[in-house]
Coordinates of C-alpha atoms and ligand atoms in Angstrom, one line a residue:
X1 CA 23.3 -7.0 0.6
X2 CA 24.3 -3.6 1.9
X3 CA 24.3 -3.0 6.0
X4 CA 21.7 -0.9 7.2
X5 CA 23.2 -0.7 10.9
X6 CA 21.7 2.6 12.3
X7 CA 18.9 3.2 9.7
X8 CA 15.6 3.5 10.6
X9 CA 12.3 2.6 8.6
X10 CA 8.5 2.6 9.2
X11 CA 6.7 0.2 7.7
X12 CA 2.8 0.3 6.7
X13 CA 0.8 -2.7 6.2
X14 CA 1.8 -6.0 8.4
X15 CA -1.3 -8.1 8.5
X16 CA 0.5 -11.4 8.7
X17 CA 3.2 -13.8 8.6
X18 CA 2.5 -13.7 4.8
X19 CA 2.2 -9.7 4.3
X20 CA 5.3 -8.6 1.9
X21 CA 5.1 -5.5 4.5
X22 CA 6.1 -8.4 7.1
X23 CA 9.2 -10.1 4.6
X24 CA 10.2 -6.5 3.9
X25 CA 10.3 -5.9 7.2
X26 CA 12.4 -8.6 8.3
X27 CA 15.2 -8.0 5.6
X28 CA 15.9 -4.5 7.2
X29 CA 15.9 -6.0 10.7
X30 CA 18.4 -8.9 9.4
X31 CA 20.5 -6.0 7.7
X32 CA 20.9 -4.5 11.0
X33 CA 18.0 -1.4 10.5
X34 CA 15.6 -0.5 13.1
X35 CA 11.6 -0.8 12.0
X36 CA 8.6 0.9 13.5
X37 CA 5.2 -1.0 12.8
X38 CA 1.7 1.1 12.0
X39 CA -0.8 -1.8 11.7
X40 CA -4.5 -2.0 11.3
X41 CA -6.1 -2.5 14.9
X42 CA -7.9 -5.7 13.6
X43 CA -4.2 -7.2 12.9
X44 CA -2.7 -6.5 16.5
X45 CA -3.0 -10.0 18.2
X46 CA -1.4 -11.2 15.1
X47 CA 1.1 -8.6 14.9
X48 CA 2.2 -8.8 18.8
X49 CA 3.5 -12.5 18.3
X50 CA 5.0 -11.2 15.3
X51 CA 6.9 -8.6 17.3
X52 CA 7.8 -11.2 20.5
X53 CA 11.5 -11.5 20.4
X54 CA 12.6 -9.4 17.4
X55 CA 14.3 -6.8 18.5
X56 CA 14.9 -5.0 15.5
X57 CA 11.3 -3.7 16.0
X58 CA 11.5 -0.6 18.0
X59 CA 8.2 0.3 17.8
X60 CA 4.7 -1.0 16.7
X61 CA 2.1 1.6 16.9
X62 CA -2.3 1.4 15.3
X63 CA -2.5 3.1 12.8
X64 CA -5.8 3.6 10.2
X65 CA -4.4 5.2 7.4
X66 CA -7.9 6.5 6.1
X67 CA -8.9 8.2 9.6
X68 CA -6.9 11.8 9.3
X69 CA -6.7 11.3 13.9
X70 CA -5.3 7.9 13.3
X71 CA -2.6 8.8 11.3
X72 CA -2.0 12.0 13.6
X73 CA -1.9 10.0 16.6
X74 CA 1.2 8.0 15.3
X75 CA 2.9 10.5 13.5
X76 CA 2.9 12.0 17.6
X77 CA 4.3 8.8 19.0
X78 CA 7.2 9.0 16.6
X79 CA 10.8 10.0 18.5
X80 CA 14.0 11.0 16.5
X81 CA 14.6 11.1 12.3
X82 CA 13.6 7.3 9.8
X83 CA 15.5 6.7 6.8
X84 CA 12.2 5.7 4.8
X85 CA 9.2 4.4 5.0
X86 CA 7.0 1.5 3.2
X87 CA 4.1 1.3 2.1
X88 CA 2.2 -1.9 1.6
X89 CA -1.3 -1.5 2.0
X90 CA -4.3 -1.8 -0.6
X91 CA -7.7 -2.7 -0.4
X92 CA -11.1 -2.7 -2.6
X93 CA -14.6 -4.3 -1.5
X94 CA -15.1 -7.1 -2.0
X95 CA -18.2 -6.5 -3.9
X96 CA -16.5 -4.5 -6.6
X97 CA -14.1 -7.8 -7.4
X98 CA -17.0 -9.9 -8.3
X99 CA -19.1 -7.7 -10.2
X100 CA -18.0 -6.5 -13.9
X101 CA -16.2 -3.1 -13.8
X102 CA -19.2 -1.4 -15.5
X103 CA -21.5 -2.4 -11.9
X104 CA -18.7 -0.7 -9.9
X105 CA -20.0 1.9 -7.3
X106 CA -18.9 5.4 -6.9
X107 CA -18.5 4.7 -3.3
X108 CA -16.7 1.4 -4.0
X109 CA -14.2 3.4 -6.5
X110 CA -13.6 5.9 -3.9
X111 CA -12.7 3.0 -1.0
X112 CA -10.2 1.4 -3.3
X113 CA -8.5 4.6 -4.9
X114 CA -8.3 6.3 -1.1
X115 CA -6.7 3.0 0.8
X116 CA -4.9 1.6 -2.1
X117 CA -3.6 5.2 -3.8
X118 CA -4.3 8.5 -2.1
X119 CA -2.7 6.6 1.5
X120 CA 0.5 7.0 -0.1
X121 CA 0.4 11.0 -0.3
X122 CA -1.0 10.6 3.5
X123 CA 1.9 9.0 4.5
X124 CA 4.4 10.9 2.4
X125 CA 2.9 14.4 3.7
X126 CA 3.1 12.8 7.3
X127 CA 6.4 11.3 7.6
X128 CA 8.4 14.1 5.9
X129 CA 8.9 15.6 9.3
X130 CA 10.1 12.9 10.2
X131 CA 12.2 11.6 7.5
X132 CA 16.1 12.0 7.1
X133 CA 17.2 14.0 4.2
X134 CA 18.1 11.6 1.3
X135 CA 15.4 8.9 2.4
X136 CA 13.3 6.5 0.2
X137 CA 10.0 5.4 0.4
X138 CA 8.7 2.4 -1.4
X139 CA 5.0 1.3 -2.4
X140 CA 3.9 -1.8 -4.0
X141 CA 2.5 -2.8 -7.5
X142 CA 0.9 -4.7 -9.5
X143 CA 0.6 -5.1 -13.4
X144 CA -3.0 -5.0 -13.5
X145 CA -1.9 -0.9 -13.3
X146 CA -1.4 -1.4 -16.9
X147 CA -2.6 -4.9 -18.5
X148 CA -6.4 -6.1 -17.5
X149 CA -6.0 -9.0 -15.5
X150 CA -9.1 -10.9 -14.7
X151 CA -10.4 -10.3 -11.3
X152 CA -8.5 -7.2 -10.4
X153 CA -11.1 -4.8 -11.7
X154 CA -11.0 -1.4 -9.7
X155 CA -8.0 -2.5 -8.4
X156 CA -6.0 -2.1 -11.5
X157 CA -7.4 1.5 -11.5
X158 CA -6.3 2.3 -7.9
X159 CA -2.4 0.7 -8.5
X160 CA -2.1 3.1 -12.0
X161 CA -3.2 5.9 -9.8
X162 CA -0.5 4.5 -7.5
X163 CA 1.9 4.4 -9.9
X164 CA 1.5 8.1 -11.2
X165 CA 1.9 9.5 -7.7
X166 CA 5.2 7.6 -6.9
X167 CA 6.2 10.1 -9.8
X168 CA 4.0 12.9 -9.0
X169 CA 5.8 12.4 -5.1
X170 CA 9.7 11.7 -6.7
X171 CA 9.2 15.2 -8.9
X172 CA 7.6 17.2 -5.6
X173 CA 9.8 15.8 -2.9
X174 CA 13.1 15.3 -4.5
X175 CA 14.2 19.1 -5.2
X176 CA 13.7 20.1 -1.3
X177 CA 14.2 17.1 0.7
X178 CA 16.0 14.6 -1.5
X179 CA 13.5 12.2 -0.9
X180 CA 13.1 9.5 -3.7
X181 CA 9.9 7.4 -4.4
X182 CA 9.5 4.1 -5.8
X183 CA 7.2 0.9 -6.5
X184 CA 7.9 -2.5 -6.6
X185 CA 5.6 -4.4 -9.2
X186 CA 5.5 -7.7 -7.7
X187 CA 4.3 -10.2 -9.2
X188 CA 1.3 -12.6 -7.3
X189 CA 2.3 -13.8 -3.5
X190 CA 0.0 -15.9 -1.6
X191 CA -1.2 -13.6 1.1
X192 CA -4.7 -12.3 2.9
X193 CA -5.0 -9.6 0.4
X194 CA -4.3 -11.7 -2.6
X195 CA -7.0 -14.0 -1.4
X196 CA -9.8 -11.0 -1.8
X197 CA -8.6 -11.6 -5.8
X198 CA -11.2 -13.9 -7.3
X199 CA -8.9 -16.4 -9.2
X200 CA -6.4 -15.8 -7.4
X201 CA -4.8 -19.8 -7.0
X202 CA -5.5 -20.1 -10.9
X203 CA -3.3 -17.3 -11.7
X204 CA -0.8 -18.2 -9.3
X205 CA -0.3 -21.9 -10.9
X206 CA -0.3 -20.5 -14.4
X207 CA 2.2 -17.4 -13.8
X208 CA 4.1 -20.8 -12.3
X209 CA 4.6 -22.2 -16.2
X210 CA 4.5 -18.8 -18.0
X211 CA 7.4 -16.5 -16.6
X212 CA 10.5 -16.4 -17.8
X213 CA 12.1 -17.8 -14.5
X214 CA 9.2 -20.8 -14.5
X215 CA 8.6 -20.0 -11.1
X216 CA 6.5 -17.5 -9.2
X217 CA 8.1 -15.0 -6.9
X218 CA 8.7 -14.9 -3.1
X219 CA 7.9 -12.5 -0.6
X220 CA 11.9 -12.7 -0.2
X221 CA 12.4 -11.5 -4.1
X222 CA 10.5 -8.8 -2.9
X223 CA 11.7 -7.8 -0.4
X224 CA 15.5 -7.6 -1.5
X225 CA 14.7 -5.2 -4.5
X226 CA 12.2 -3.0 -2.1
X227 CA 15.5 -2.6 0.3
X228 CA 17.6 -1.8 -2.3
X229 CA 15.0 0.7 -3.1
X230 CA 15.1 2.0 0.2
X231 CA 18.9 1.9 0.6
X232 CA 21.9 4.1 -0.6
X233 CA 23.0 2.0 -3.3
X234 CA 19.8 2.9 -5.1
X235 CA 21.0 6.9 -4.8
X236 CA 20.0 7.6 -8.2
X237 CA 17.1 5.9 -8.5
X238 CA 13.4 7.6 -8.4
X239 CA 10.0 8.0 -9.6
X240 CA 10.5 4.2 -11.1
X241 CA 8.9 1.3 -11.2
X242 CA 11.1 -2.3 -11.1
X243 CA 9.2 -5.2 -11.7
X244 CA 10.2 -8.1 -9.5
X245 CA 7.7 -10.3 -11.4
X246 CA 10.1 -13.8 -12.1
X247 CA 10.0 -11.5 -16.0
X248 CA 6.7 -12.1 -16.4
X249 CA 5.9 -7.9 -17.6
X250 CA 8.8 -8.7 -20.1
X251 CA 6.9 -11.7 -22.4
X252 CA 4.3 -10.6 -24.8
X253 CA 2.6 -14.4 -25.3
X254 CA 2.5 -17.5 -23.5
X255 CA 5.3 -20.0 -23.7
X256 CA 3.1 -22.6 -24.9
X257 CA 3.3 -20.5 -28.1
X258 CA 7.0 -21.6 -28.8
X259 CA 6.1 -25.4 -28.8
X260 CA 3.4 -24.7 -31.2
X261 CA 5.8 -22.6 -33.4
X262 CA 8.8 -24.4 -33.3
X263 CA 7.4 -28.3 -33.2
X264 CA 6.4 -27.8 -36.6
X265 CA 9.6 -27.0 -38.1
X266 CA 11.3 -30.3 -35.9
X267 CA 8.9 -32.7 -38.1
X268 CA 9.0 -31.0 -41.2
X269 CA 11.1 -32.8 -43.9
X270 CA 14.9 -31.2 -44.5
X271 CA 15.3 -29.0 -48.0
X272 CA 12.4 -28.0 -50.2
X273 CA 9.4 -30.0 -51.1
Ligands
LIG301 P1 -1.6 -8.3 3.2 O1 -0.7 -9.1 3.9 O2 -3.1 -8.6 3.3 O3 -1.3 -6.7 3.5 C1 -2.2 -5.6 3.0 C2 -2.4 -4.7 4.1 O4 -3.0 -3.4 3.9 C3 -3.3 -5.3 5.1 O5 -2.7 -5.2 6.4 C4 -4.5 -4.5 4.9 O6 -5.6 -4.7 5.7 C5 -3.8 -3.2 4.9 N1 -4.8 -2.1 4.9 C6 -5.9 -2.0 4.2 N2 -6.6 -0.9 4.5 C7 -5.8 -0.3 5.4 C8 -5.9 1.0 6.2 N3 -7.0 1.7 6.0 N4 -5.0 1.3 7.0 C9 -3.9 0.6 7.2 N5 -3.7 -0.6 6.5 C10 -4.7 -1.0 5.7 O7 -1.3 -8.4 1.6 P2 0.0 -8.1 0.7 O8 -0.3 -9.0 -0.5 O9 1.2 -8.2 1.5 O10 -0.3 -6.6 0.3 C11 0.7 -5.6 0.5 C12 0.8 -4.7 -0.8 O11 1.3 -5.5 -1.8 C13 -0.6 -4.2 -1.3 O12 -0.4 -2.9 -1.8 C14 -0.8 -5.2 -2.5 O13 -1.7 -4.6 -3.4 C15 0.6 -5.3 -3.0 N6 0.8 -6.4 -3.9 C16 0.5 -7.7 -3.6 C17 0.7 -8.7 -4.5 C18 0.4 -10.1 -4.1 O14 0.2 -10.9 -5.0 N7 0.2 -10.4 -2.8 C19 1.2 -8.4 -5.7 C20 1.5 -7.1 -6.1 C21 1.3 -6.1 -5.2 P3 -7.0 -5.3 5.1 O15 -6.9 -6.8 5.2 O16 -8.0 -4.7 6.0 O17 -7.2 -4.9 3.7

């Protein structure tokens, strides 16, 4: 775990105790980094308990990342150079997760894509001021980016727009300001966002029995590989996605398919028939 003593972060998208913004969060304050908060306004009651006591948070500021003032308006309360930033926010209707992706709205498409995609260029163009040469940013993922997964719908179209400007960002930002971008691909976490996911508990307990691991991740296994991301021992690293997904993105069938496969050839009778 490498010491972050005198690094700086900001970090996008607390909602609650749960939010992976929140465990991300933490891990920099516990490796000795400074964090800034930019929360929704409907999270701050929530947020200021968060806040009480930790004094690793230097700052928590509002901050709307779809309103162009909003974003201004924290950018201006910013004092000195961050070492990187994170971004954890998404967000679709919740109207265009229960209908079929053909009944999706023009309107609905644009909502997801701007919160859950083009808020990462916002950022990005904001914070570069404001940024360190060398820093890191980090957004987060999900495999429904590339694999249908029932339930995420426009969703899955926002996060592979997501994907293709953490390398669209890497390629622009790295030549002038050394600046590397990244995702995490997490696989599911229990959280108020993951809620809005119809299905969500049933893929939880099956992603339980199906990865690799046999377990789901945390918002700690997160966490660790987005602060690696973010932090010099990741030097080399940009324009990537890591899956921290317990290997689920690394199976191609379920595991039930080995019992079926293998149980067979335990019963069948030694030497040739
Ligand atoms: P969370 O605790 O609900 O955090 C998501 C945050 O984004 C919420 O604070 C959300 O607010 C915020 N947000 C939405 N619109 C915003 C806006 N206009 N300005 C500022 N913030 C806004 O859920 P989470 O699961 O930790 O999600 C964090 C990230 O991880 C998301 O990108 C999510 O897609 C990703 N992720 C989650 C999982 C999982 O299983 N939990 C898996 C892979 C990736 P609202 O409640 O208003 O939307």
């Amino acid at each position: 775990m490498q010491d972050l003593t005198g690094k700086r972060f900001i970090v996008y998208g607390v909602a609650s105790d749960t939010s992976l913004a929140w465990a991300i969060a933490r891990d920099l304050g516990e490796r000795g980094a400074n964090v800034t908060l930019a929360y929704q306004k409907r999270f701050m009651s929530r947020v200021l308990q968060l806040v009480k006591d930790q004094k690793w948070i230097e700052q928590y500021e509002e901050c709307d990342v779809t309103v162009e003032d909003s974003v201004k308006g924290f950018h201006a309360k910013l004092r000195g150079r961050y070492d990187g930033i994170v971004h954890a926010i998404a967000f679709a209707p919740a109207e265009a997760l229960m209908k079929p992706i053909t009944e999706t709205t023009a309107q609905d498409f644009a909502t997801a894509m701007n919160v859950s995609a083009y808020s990462l260029v916002t950022v990005v163009r904001h914070g570069l001021p404001h940024l360190n040469r060398n820093a890191g940013v980090v957004t987060l993922t999900y495999l429904g980016a590339e694999r249908v997964v029932p339930g995420y719908r426009v969703m899955g179209t926002a996060k592979a727009a997501l994907e293709s400007l953490v390398r669209e960002l890497a390629a622009s930002c790295g030549p002038a300001y050394g600046l590397r971008v990244n995702a995490v691909s997490a696989g599911p976490v229990k959280t108020l966002a993951a809620s809005g996911v119809p299905g969500f508990d049933m893929i939880l307990d099956w992603m339980a029995n199906s990865t690799p691991l046999r377990r789901n991740v945390t918002q700690q296994d997160v966490a660790k590989a987005a602060n690696f991301l973010l932090s010099s021992d990741a030097s080399g690293i940009t324009g990537q996605v890591i899956y921290v997904d317990a290997g689920y993105s690394s199976v191609g069938a379920p595991p039930e398919l080995e019992r079926v496969l293998i149980e067979p050839r335990i019963d069948a009778p030694e030497g040739p028939i």
